mmCIF file of C-alpha atoms in Angstrom:
data_model
loop_
_atom_site.group_PDB
_atom_site.id
_atom_site.type_symbol
_atom_site.label_atom_id
_atom_site.label_comp_id
_atom_site.label_asym_id
_atom_site.label_seq_id
_atom_site.Cartn_x
_atom_site.Cartn_y
_atom_site.Cartn_z
ATOM 1 C CA UNK X 1 53.072 63.868 81.821
ATOM 2 C CA UNK X 2 55.335 66.240 83.767
ATOM 3 C CA UNK X 3 57.275 64.376 86.478
ATOM 4 C CA UNK X 4 57.296 65.665 90.062
ATOM 5 C CA UNK X 5 60.036 68.185 90.796
ATOM 6 C CA UNK X 6 62.077 65.610 92.693
ATOM 7 C CA UNK X 7 62.355 63.499 89.527
ATOM 8 C CA UNK X 8 62.778 66.357 87.053
ATOM 9 C CA UNK X 9 66.582 66.219 87.077
ATOM 10 C CA UNK X 10 69.092 63.689 88.394
ATOM 11 C CA UNK X 11 70.809 66.106 90.766
ATOM 12 C CA UNK X 12 67.622 66.467 92.823
ATOM 13 C CA UNK X 13 67.154 62.926 94.203
ATOM 14 C CA UNK X 14 70.803 61.921 94.113
ATOM 15 C CA UNK X 15 72.120 64.976 95.967
ATOM 16 C CA UNK X 16 69.525 64.456 98.689
ATOM 17 C CA UNK X 17 70.468 60.788 98.884
ATOM 18 C CA UNK X 18 74.132 61.738 99.268
ATOM 19 C CA UNK X 19 73.241 63.870 102.278
ATOM 20 C CA UNK X 20 70.896 61.265 103.738
ATOM 21 C CA UNK X 21 73.151 58.265 103.208
ATOM 22 C CA UNK X 22 76.220 60.209 104.253
ATOM 23 C CA UNK X 23 74.549 60.910 107.593
ATOM 24 C CA UNK X 24 73.009 57.462 108.135
ATOM 25 C CA UNK X 25 76.024 55.399 107.106
ATOM 26 C CA UNK X 26 78.438 57.259 109.377
ATOM 27 C CA UNK X 27 75.893 57.338 112.231
ATOM 28 C CA UNK X 28 75.468 53.564 112.106
ATOM 29 C CA UNK X 29 79.185 52.996 111.536
ATOM 30 C CA UNK X 30 79.951 54.964 114.716
ATOM 31 C CA UNK X 31 77.307 52.900 116.525
ATOM 32 C CA UNK X 32 78.834 49.647 115.274
ATOM 33 C CA UNK X 33 82.327 50.838 116.211
ATOM 34 C CA UNK X 34 81.719 52.558 119.537
ATOM 35 C CA UNK X 35 78.532 51.037 120.935
ATOM 36 C CA UNK X 36 78.840 47.474 119.661
ATOM 37 C CA UNK X 37 75.757 47.570 117.429
ATOM 38 C CA UNK X 38 75.438 44.451 115.299
ATOM 39 C CA UNK X 39 75.971 44.749 111.562
ATOM 40 C CA UNK X 40 73.312 42.703 109.703
ATOM 41 C CA UNK X 41 75.788 41.734 107.014
ATOM 42 C CA UNK X 42 78.572 39.187 107.027
ATOM 43 C CA UNK X 43 81.211 41.865 106.489
ATOM 44 C CA UNK X 44 83.610 43.409 108.937
ATOM 45 C CA UNK X 45 82.775 46.931 110.084
ATOM 46 C CA UNK X 46 85.754 48.383 108.219
ATOM 47 C CA UNK X 47 84.872 46.617 104.947
ATOM 48 C CA UNK X 48 81.283 47.827 105.060
ATOM 49 C CA UNK X 49 82.246 51.400 105.941
ATOM 50 C CA UNK X 50 85.015 51.644 103.335
ATOM 51 C CA UNK X 51 82.899 50.165 100.578
ATOM 52 C CA UNK X 52 79.824 52.246 101.284
ATOM 53 C CA UNK X 53 81.661 55.558 101.292
ATOM 54 C CA UNK X 54 83.657 54.827 98.127
ATOM 55 C CA UNK X 55 81.195 52.708 96.141
ATOM 56 C CA UNK X 56 77.915 53.711 97.803
ATOM 57 C CA UNK X 57 77.703 57.405 98.634
ATOM 58 C CA UNK X 58 80.183 58.799 96.117
ATOM 59 C CA UNK X 59 78.635 57.097 93.040
ATOM 60 C CA UNK X 60 75.324 58.767 93.943
ATOM 61 C CA UNK X 61 77.096 62.126 93.849
ATOM 62 C CA UNK X 62 78.768 61.183 90.555
ATOM 63 C CA UNK X 63 75.412 60.215 89.047
ATOM 64 C CA UNK X 64 73.751 63.429 90.177
ATOM 65 C CA UNK X 65 76.546 65.565 88.777
ATOM 66 C CA UNK X 66 77.240 63.765 85.491
ATOM 67 C CA UNK X 67 73.608 63.216 84.496
ATOM 68 C CA UNK X 68 73.041 66.935 85.066
ATOM 69 C CA UNK X 69 76.243 68.177 83.439
ATOM 70 C CA UNK X 70 75.743 66.005 80.359
ATOM 71 C CA UNK X 71 72.634 67.990 79.430
ATOM 72 C CA UNK X 72 74.808 71.121 79.261
ATOM 73 C CA UNK X 73 77.553 69.373 77.324
ATOM 74 C CA UNK X 74 75.219 67.864 74.708
ATOM 75 C CA UNK X 75 71.860 69.724 74.893
ATOM 76 C CA UNK X 76 70.291 66.290 75.426
ATOM 77 C CA UNK X 77 67.070 66.095 77.466
ATOM 78 C CA UNK X 78 67.660 65.111 81.104
ATOM 79 C CA UNK X 79 67.037 61.676 82.525
ATOM 80 C CA UNK X 80 63.809 62.179 84.443
ATOM 81 C CA UNK X 81 60.557 60.652 85.622
ATOM 82 C CA UNK X 82 60.249 56.867 85.625
ATOM 83 C CA UNK X 83 63.713 56.246 84.137
ATOM 84 C CA UNK X 84 65.335 58.376 86.819
ATOM 85 C CA UNK X 85 63.254 56.699 89.526
ATOM 86 C CA UNK X 86 64.405 53.286 88.268
ATOM 87 C CA UNK X 87 68.052 54.330 88.545
ATOM 88 C CA UNK X 88 67.476 55.723 92.044
ATOM 89 C CA UNK X 89 65.795 52.482 93.152
ATOM 90 C CA UNK X 90 68.668 50.473 91.691
ATOM 91 C CA UNK X 91 71.116 52.469 93.801
ATOM 92 C CA UNK X 92 68.914 52.033 96.895
ATOM 93 C CA UNK X 93 68.638 48.288 96.278
ATOM 94 C CA UNK X 94 72.424 47.979 96.285
ATOM 95 C CA UNK X 95 72.705 49.837 99.574
ATOM 96 C CA UNK X 96 69.983 47.821 101.304
ATOM 97 C CA UNK X 97 71.140 44.421 100.053
ATOM 98 C CA UNK X 98 74.755 45.106 100.952
ATOM 99 C CA UNK X 99 73.782 46.210 104.460
ATOM 100 C CA UNK X 100 71.513 43.275 105.322
ATOM 101 C CA UNK X 101 73.045 40.495 103.218
ATOM 102 C CA UNK X 102 74.063 38.565 106.322
ATOM 103 C CA UNK X 103 70.454 38.183 107.414
ATOM 104 C CA UNK X 104 69.094 37.248 103.967
ATOM 105 C CA UNK X 105 69.078 33.835 102.308
ATOM 106 C CA UNK X 106 70.453 35.167 99.028
ATOM 107 C CA UNK X 107 73.743 34.332 97.329
ATOM 108 C CA UNK X 108 76.384 37.005 97.839
ATOM 109 C CA UNK X 109 76.879 37.033 94.072
ATOM 110 C CA UNK X 110 73.362 38.464 93.686
ATOM 111 C CA UNK X 111 74.120 41.211 96.214
ATOM 112 C CA UNK X 112 77.284 42.077 94.312
ATOM 113 C CA UNK X 113 75.525 42.013 90.940
ATOM 114 C CA UNK X 114 72.821 44.443 92.081
ATOM 115 C CA UNK X 115 75.396 46.782 93.585
ATOM 116 C CA UNK X 116 77.652 46.748 90.520
ATOM 117 C CA UNK X 117 74.714 47.158 88.113
ATOM 118 C CA UNK X 118 74.108 50.755 89.225
ATOM 119 C CA UNK X 119 77.440 51.991 87.880
ATOM 120 C CA UNK X 120 77.023 49.780 84.819
ATOM 121 C CA UNK X 121 73.627 51.258 83.929
ATOM 122 C CA UNK X 122 74.915 54.768 84.663
ATOM 123 C CA UNK X 123 77.903 54.236 82.390
ATOM 124 C CA UNK X 124 75.773 52.853 79.554
ATOM 125 C CA UNK X 125 73.325 55.757 79.809
ATOM 126 C CA UNK X 126 76.086 58.358 79.698
ATOM 127 C CA UNK X 127 77.885 56.574 76.842
ATOM 128 C CA UNK X 128 74.752 56.483 74.677
ATOM 129 C CA UNK X 129 74.092 60.192 75.220
ATOM 130 C CA UNK X 130 77.690 61.250 74.535
ATOM 131 C CA UNK X 131 78.000 59.128 71.388
ATOM 132 C CA UNK X 132 74.608 60.187 70.011
ATOM 133 C CA UNK X 133 75.627 63.836 70.361
ATOM 134 C CA UNK X 134 79.230 63.222 69.236
ATOM 135 C CA UNK X 135 80.630 64.564 72.489
ATOM 136 C CA UNK X 136 83.663 62.300 72.425
ATOM 137 C CA UNK X 137 85.778 64.559 74.647
ATOM 138 C CA UNK X 138 83.891 63.470 77.747
ATOM 139 C CA UNK X 139 84.083 59.741 77.051
ATOM 140 C CA UNK X 140 87.071 59.725 79.412
ATOM 141 C CA UNK X 141 84.500 59.958 82.208
ATOM 142 C CA UNK X 142 82.896 56.752 80.936
ATOM 143 C CA UNK X 143 86.306 55.080 81.088
ATOM 144 C CA UNK X 144 86.560 56.255 84.691
ATOM 145 C CA UNK X 145 83.160 54.745 85.493
ATOM 146 C CA UNK X 146 84.379 51.486 83.921
ATOM 147 C CA UNK X 147 87.394 51.552 86.233
ATOM 148 C CA UNK X 148 85.080 52.153 89.196
ATOM 149 C CA UNK X 149 83.080 49.100 88.146
ATOM 150 C CA UNK X 150 86.351 47.147 88.053
ATOM 151 C CA UNK X 151 87.342 48.355 91.515
ATOM 152 C CA UNK X 152 83.927 47.574 92.978
ATOM 153 C CA UNK X 153 84.032 44.127 91.379
ATOM 154 C CA UNK X 154 87.453 43.445 92.924
ATOM 155 C CA UNK X 155 86.074 44.340 96.353
ATOM 156 C CA UNK X 156 83.100 42.011 95.926
ATOM 157 C CA UNK X 157 85.226 39.153 94.567
ATOM 158 C CA UNK X 158 87.622 39.611 97.464
ATOM 159 C CA UNK X 159 84.812 39.603 100.022
ATOM 160 C CA UNK X 160 83.199 36.534 98.470
ATOM 161 C CA UNK X 161 86.506 34.677 98.395
ATOM 162 C CA UNK X 162 87.836 35.978 101.737
ATOM 163 C CA UNK X 163 90.738 37.525 99.842
ATOM 164 C CA UNK X 164 91.347 40.689 101.849
ATOM 165 C CA UNK X 165 94.348 41.697 99.746
ATOM 166 C CA UNK X 166 92.030 41.823 96.728
ATOM 167 C CA UNK X 167 89.512 43.854 98.740
ATOM 168 C CA UNK X 168 92.191 46.403 99.529
ATOM 169 C CA UNK X 169 93.294 46.491 95.903
ATOM 170 C CA UNK X 170 89.714 47.278 94.884
ATOM 171 C CA UNK X 171 89.422 50.007 97.529
ATOM 172 C CA UNK X 172 92.727 51.574 96.467
ATOM 173 C CA UNK X 173 91.583 51.512 92.856
ATOM 174 C CA UNK X 174 88.436 53.330 93.940
ATOM 175 C CA UNK X 175 90.433 56.003 95.764
ATOM 176 C CA UNK X 176 92.717 56.507 92.756
ATOM 177 C CA UNK X 177 89.979 56.561 90.127
ATOM 178 C CA UNK X 178 87.725 58.949 92.046
ATOM 179 C CA UNK X 179 90.736 61.224 92.579
ATOM 180 C CA UNK X 180 91.373 61.160 88.828
ATOM 181 C CA UNK X 181 87.748 62.120 88.154
ATOM 182 C CA UNK X 182 87.950 64.970 90.657
ATOM 183 C CA UNK X 183 91.193 66.262 89.139
ATOM 184 C CA UNK X 184 89.587 66.308 85.695
ATOM 185 C CA UNK X 185 86.331 67.976 86.762
ATOM 186 C CA UNK X 186 87.815 70.342 89.369
ATOM 187 C CA UNK X 187 90.439 71.329 86.827
ATOM 188 C CA UNK X 188 87.665 72.518 84.538
ATOM 189 C CA UNK X 189 85.321 74.224 86.962
ATOM 190 C CA UNK X 190 87.534 75.705 89.705
ATOM 191 C CA UNK X 191 89.589 78.164 87.614
ATOM 192 C CA UNK X 192 86.647 78.880 85.282
ATOM 193 C CA UNK X 193 84.257 79.707 88.115
ATOM 194 C CA UNK X 194 86.941 81.761 89.870
ATOM 195 C CA UNK X 195 87.659 83.824 86.744
ATOM 196 C CA UNK X 196 83.954 84.412 86.059
ATOM 197 C CA UNK X 197 83.357 85.586 89.634
ATOM 198 C CA UNK X 198 86.330 87.944 89.555
ATOM 199 C CA UNK X 199 85.047 89.406 86.283
ATOM 200 C CA UNK X 200 81.622 89.967 87.849
ATOM 201 C CA UNK X 201 83.300 91.728 90.772
ATOM 202 C CA UNK X 202 85.309 93.908 88.345
ATOM 203 C CA UNK X 203 88.479 92.562 89.856
ATOM 204 C CA UNK X 204 91.724 91.445 88.243
ATOM 205 C CA UNK X 205 91.316 87.855 87.067
ATOM 206 C CA UNK X 206 94.713 87.499 85.391
ATOM 207 C CA UNK X 207 96.133 85.997 88.584
ATOM 208 C CA UNK X 208 94.060 82.836 87.966
ATOM 209 C CA UNK X 209 96.105 80.852 85.479
ATOM 210 C CA UNK X 210 95.802 77.515 83.752
ATOM 211 C CA UNK X 211 98.636 75.833 81.884
ATOM 212 C CA UNK X 212 97.568 73.105 79.476
ATOM 213 C CA UNK X 213 100.739 71.051 79.773
ATOM 214 C CA UNK X 214 100.409 71.163 83.558
ATOM 215 C CA UNK X 215 96.771 70.064 83.357
ATOM 216 C CA UNK X 216 97.805 67.133 81.178
ATOM 217 C CA UNK X 217 100.635 66.314 83.590
ATOM 218 C CA UNK X 218 98.296 66.298 86.608
ATOM 219 C CA UNK X 219 95.792 64.031 84.878
ATOM 220 C CA UNK X 220 98.530 61.827 83.460
ATOM 221 C CA UNK X 221 100.174 61.418 86.860
ATOM 222 C CA UNK X 222 96.935 59.987 88.266
ATOM 223 C CA UNK X 223 96.566 57.619 85.308
ATOM 224 C CA UNK X 224 100.108 56.417 85.969
ATOM 225 C CA UNK X 225 99.296 56.131 89.686
ATOM 226 C CA UNK X 226 96.393 53.808 88.899
ATOM 227 C CA UNK X 227 98.636 51.568 86.789
ATOM 228 C CA UNK X 228 101.558 51.587 89.212
ATOM 229 C CA UNK X 229 99.338 50.867 92.224
ATOM 230 C CA UNK X 230 97.955 47.812 90.460
ATOM 231 C CA UNK X 231 101.077 46.318 88.934
ATOM 232 C CA UNK X 232 104.316 47.782 90.357
ATOM 233 C CA UNK X 233 106.159 47.896 93.672
ATOM 234 C CA UNK X 234 106.074 50.583 96.345
ATOM 235 C CA UNK X 235 109.265 52.348 95.202
ATOM 236 C CA UNK X 236 107.546 53.290 91.944
ATOM 237 C CA UNK X 237 104.399 54.189 93.869
ATOM 238 C CA UNK X 238 106.275 56.636 96.127
ATOM 239 C CA UNK X 239 107.836 58.357 93.121
ATOM 240 C CA UNK X 240 104.512 58.781 91.322
ATOM 241 C CA UNK X 241 102.679 59.958 94.450
ATOM 242 C CA UNK X 242 105.208 62.675 95.277
ATOM 243 C CA UNK X 243 105.391 63.789 91.643
ATOM 244 C CA UNK X 244 101.584 63.919 91.426
ATOM 245 C CA UNK X 245 101.433 65.872 94.688
ATOM 246 C CA UNK X 246 103.972 68.417 93.445
ATOM 247 C CA UNK X 247 102.288 68.855 90.051
ATOM 248 C CA UNK X 248 98.868 69.347 91.602
ATOM 249 C CA UNK X 249 100.266 71.758 94.203
ATOM 250 C CA UNK X 250 101.654 73.959 91.423
ATOM 251 C CA UNK X 251 98.309 73.744 89.619
ATOM 252 C CA UNK X 252 96.431 74.759 92.774
ATOM 253 C CA UNK X 253 98.733 77.714 93.445
ATOM 254 C CA UNK X 254 98.291 78.953 89.868
ATOM 255 C CA UNK X 255 94.529 79.088 90.481
ATOM 256 C CA UNK X 256 95.159 81.768 93.134
ATOM 257 C CA UNK X 257 92.461 80.659 95.531
ATOM 258 C CA UNK X 258 93.215 83.545 97.896
ATOM 259 C CA UNK X 259 91.647 85.867 95.306
ATOM 260 C CA UNK X 260 88.205 84.329 95.927
ATOM 261 C CA UNK X 261 88.432 83.938 99.708
ATOM 262 C CA UNK X 262 85.308 86.068 100.207
ATOM 263 C CA UNK X 263 83.098 83.705 98.151
ATOM 264 C CA UNK X 264 82.366 80.408 99.975
ATOM 265 C CA UNK X 265 81.126 78.612 96.851
ATOM 266 C CA UNK X 266 84.581 79.155 95.363
ATOM 267 C CA UNK X 267 87.025 78.826 98.246
ATOM 268 C CA UNK X 268 85.475 75.493 99.125
ATOM 269 C CA UNK X 269 86.590 74.137 95.733
ATOM 270 C CA UNK X 270 90.150 75.322 96.333
ATOM 271 C CA UNK X 271 90.065 73.845 99.839
ATOM 272 C CA UNK X 272 88.896 70.480 98.508
ATOM 273 C CA UNK X 273 91.734 70.453 95.978
ATOM 274 C CA UNK X 274 94.216 71.337 98.735
ATOM 275 C CA UNK X 275 93.176 68.150 100.551
ATOM 276 C CA UNK X 276 93.963 66.143 97.387
ATOM 277 C CA UNK X 277 97.495 67.544 97.316
ATOM 278 C CA UNK X 278 97.914 66.891 101.038
ATOM 279 C CA UNK X 279 96.672 63.298 100.714
ATOM 280 C CA UNK X 280 99.054 62.548 97.828
ATOM 281 C CA UNK X 281 102.055 63.770 99.808
ATOM 282 C CA UNK X 282 100.971 61.971 102.995
ATOM 283 C CA UNK X 283 100.480 58.741 101.090
ATOM 284 C CA UNK X 284 103.829 59.011 99.334
ATOM 285 C CA UNK X 285 105.881 59.881 102.414
ATOM 286 C CA UNK X 286 103.815 57.438 104.475
ATOM 287 C CA UNK X 287 105.257 54.562 102.456
ATOM 288 C CA UNK X 288 108.776 55.792 103.204
ATOM 289 C CA UNK X 289 108.022 56.240 106.907
ATOM 290 C CA UNK X 290 106.112 53.166 107.990
ATOM 291 C CA UNK X 291 104.934 54.805 111.211
ATOM 292 C CA UNK X 292 102.416 56.846 109.174
ATOM 293 C CA UNK X 293 99.142 54.854 109.057
ATOM 294 C CA UNK X 294 97.221 54.389 105.814
ATOM 295 C CA UNK X 295 94.106 55.730 107.514
ATOM 296 C CA UNK X 296 95.722 59.191 107.537
ATOM 297 C CA UNK X 297 95.869 59.591 103.755
ATOM 298 C CA UNK X 298 92.646 57.641 103.260
ATOM 299 C CA UNK X 299 90.604 60.029 105.398
ATOM 300 C CA UNK X 300 92.441 63.132 104.197
ATOM 301 C CA UNK X 301 91.411 62.096 100.708
ATOM 302 C CA UNK X 302 88.011 60.575 101.482
ATOM 303 C CA UNK X 303 86.628 63.016 104.045
ATOM 304 C CA UNK X 304 88.723 66.064 103.176
ATOM 305 C CA UNK X 305 89.019 66.109 99.406
ATOM 306 C CA UNK X 306 86.037 64.052 98.283
ATOM 307 C CA UNK X 307 83.680 65.210 101.026
ATOM 308 C CA UNK X 308 84.559 68.891 100.627
ATOM 309 C CA UNK X 309 84.320 68.892 96.825
ATOM 310 C CA UNK X 310 81.114 66.842 96.731
ATOM 311 C CA UNK X 311 79.292 69.179 99.095
ATOM 312 C CA UNK X 312 80.903 72.208 97.479
ATOM 313 C CA UNK X 313 79.603 71.202 94.049
ATOM 314 C CA UNK X 314 76.177 70.106 95.335
ATOM 315 C CA UNK X 315 75.558 73.413 97.111
ATOM 316 C CA UNK X 316 76.383 75.264 93.897
ATOM 317 C CA UNK X 317 74.485 73.083 91.439
ATOM 318 C CA UNK X 318 71.399 73.008 93.675
ATOM 319 C CA UNK X 319 70.887 76.770 93.392
ATOM 320 C CA UNK X 320 72.218 77.248 89.867
ATOM 321 C CA UNK X 321 69.956 74.603 88.329
ATOM 322 C CA UNK X 322 66.796 75.659 90.152
ATOM 323 C CA UNK X 323 66.712 79.212 88.825
ATOM 324 C CA UNK X 324 68.296 80.827 91.865
ATOM 325 C CA UNK X 325 71.191 83.221 92.172
ATOM 326 C CA UNK X 326 74.469 81.317 92.503
ATOM 327 C CA UNK X 327 75.007 82.068 96.150
ATOM 328 C CA UNK X 328 75.468 79.897 99.206
ATOM 329 C CA UNK X 329 72.272 79.745 101.233
ATOM 330 C CA UNK X 330 72.179 81.193 104.726
ATOM 331 C CA UNK X 331 74.037 78.994 107.238
ATOM 332 C CA UNK X 332 75.373 76.882 104.352
ATOM 333 C CA UNK X 333 78.954 77.707 105.301
ATOM 334 C CA UNK X 334 78.508 75.522 108.385
ATOM 335 C CA UNK X 335 78.248 72.515 106.050
ATOM 336 C CA UNK X 336 81.771 73.262 104.867
ATOM 337 C CA UNK X 337 82.975 73.907 108.412
ATOM 338 C CA UNK X 338 81.528 70.583 109.581
ATOM 339 C CA UNK X 339 83.331 68.682 106.811
ATOM 340 C CA UNK X 340 86.596 70.530 107.532
ATOM 341 C CA UNK X 341 86.387 69.801 111.258
ATOM 342 C CA UNK X 342 85.569 66.169 110.544
ATOM 343 C CA UNK X 343 88.659 65.935 108.327
ATOM 344 C CA UNK X 344 91.010 67.523 110.846
ATOM 345 C CA UNK X 345 89.661 65.468 113.740
ATOM 346 C CA UNK X 346 89.921 62.209 111.787
ATOM 347 C CA UNK X 347 93.501 63.034 110.827
ATOM 348 C CA UNK X 348 94.257 63.709 114.499
ATOM 349 C CA UNK X 349 92.809 60.306 115.415
ATOM 350 C CA UNK X 350 94.892 58.602 112.724
ATOM 351 C CA UNK X 351 98.162 59.972 114.129
ATOM 352 C CA UNK X 352 96.982 59.377 117.727
ATOM 353 C CA UNK X 353 96.808 63.030 118.689
ATOM 354 C CA UNK X 354 93.277 62.267 119.865
ATOM 355 C CA UNK X 355 92.137 59.139 121.734
ATOM 356 C CA UNK X 356 90.400 56.763 119.352
ATOM 357 C CA UNK X 357 86.872 56.538 120.752
ATOM 358 C CA UNK X 358 86.232 60.210 121.610
ATOM 359 C CA UNK X 359 88.018 61.217 118.405
ATOM 360 C CA UNK X 360 85.827 58.978 116.247
ATOM 361 C CA UNK X 361 82.748 60.240 118.082
ATOM 362 C CA UNK X 362 83.644 63.896 117.436
ATOM 363 C CA UNK X 363 84.581 63.152 113.820
ATOM 364 C CA UNK X 364 81.274 61.390 113.226
ATOM 365 C CA UNK X 365 79.252 64.126 114.911
ATOM 366 C CA UNK X 366 80.797 66.817 112.700
ATOM 367 C CA UNK X 367 80.239 64.775 109.525
ATOM 368 C CA UNK X 368 76.670 63.799 110.376
ATOM 369 C CA UNK X 369 75.846 67.380 111.404
ATOM 370 C CA UNK X 370 77.136 68.665 108.047
ATOM 371 C CA UNK X 371 75.052 66.103 106.125
ATOM 372 C CA UNK X 372 71.899 66.798 108.156
ATOM 373 C CA UNK X 373 72.346 70.551 107.724
ATOM 374 C CA UNK X 374 72.638 70.034 103.965
ATOM 375 C CA UNK X 375 69.346 68.115 103.997
ATOM 376 C CA UNK X 376 67.588 70.783 106.070
ATOM 377 C CA UNK X 377 68.797 73.696 103.954
ATOM 378 C CA UNK X 378 68.528 72.109 100.515
ATOM 379 C CA UNK X 379 65.437 69.899 100.773
ATOM 380 C CA UNK X 380 63.150 72.909 100.030
ATOM 381 C CA UNK X 381 65.323 73.774 97.035
ATOM 382 C CA UNK X 382 65.749 70.292 95.593
ATOM 383 C CA UNK X 383 62.215 69.011 96.198
ATOM 384 C CA UNK X 384 60.308 71.960 94.703
ATOM 385 C CA UNK X 385 60.034 73.251 91.098
ATOM 386 C CA UNK X 386 62.411 75.869 89.755
ATOM 387 C CA UNK X 387 61.510 79.342 90.993
ATOM 388 C CA UNK X 388 61.703 80.800 87.465
ATOM 389 C CA UNK X 389 59.022 78.414 86.149
ATOM 390 C CA UNK X 390 61.327 76.680 83.663
ATOM 391 C CA UNK X 391 61.404 72.877 83.449
ATOM 392 C CA UNK X 392 64.093 71.024 85.363
#
């Protein structure tokens, strides 16, 4: 039996859930923070917010992207129908249980197990497909999912044992691992998409360059960052962060993003990568200058880099995989503008250029507006069959 369009491909439900949960989680977080709403879980507001952005919303985006991309890498049939619905419900169960655990008579270990199981099942599914089709090159992404499981587990163990240092270690591992995944994937798609577009426009594409040793260096620097952040002191961490920032800045400049400034689906990828570079430098120099708060690099990376690239990729995949021309839908650019404004405003709050409460309110409004606009514009695309009549 043919599944409904919404369950025909993983990107459809998961991309919509990213938009929905992105809006709801920040809306309620702002309410908890600014209006004193009660959180029905035993966690602090900051713990809940940090965890749900890193290990709640972003894994949904990862699932939607990887389960879609893997069909192109391997020619395997997509996860769809009942199996896809089961994975979606597993993700939803983790979000609901984590949010209301304080009002339920269930052991926290069960809440943690349900939450962690989503990434575990996702990793197993992707591993089986890659191994069956001998696509060993992309097994590095499975290793990254395993590291995300480790980071999420550290957060849960820390929460359960009131070990807030362990919670922070798990959150930092999440930041580092997701950045590594972005650097790998963005390093593949950003220059490739830019070159293809320039060719289609009959324009010079030689300015867009990739250097293999530099690509390896950028990826390797993030692997080292993960290790150093877990096991070494801050002097080593500063060195790695600044080196990684410099390497990725050179990589970004070689991609010549200014050549594609007239195509929103492309410049948004370059912009997202710029925020990665910025966050690495801020984090590195922030350790040297203690007056720089951690929230500055965390939101530059989380809102700026991750938010921009997630919505940039979702807006592209949504049209490309539904039989449409690869073009940003009308008014779609305001999604990118909302994320950019949210990033800049949150950075201004972090360095106290804006008062905290009005700054957080404006930041949240821009983010929520961007997520809601994504839902409005892309629900008709993601919930209906492909326009060319093909399956998927």
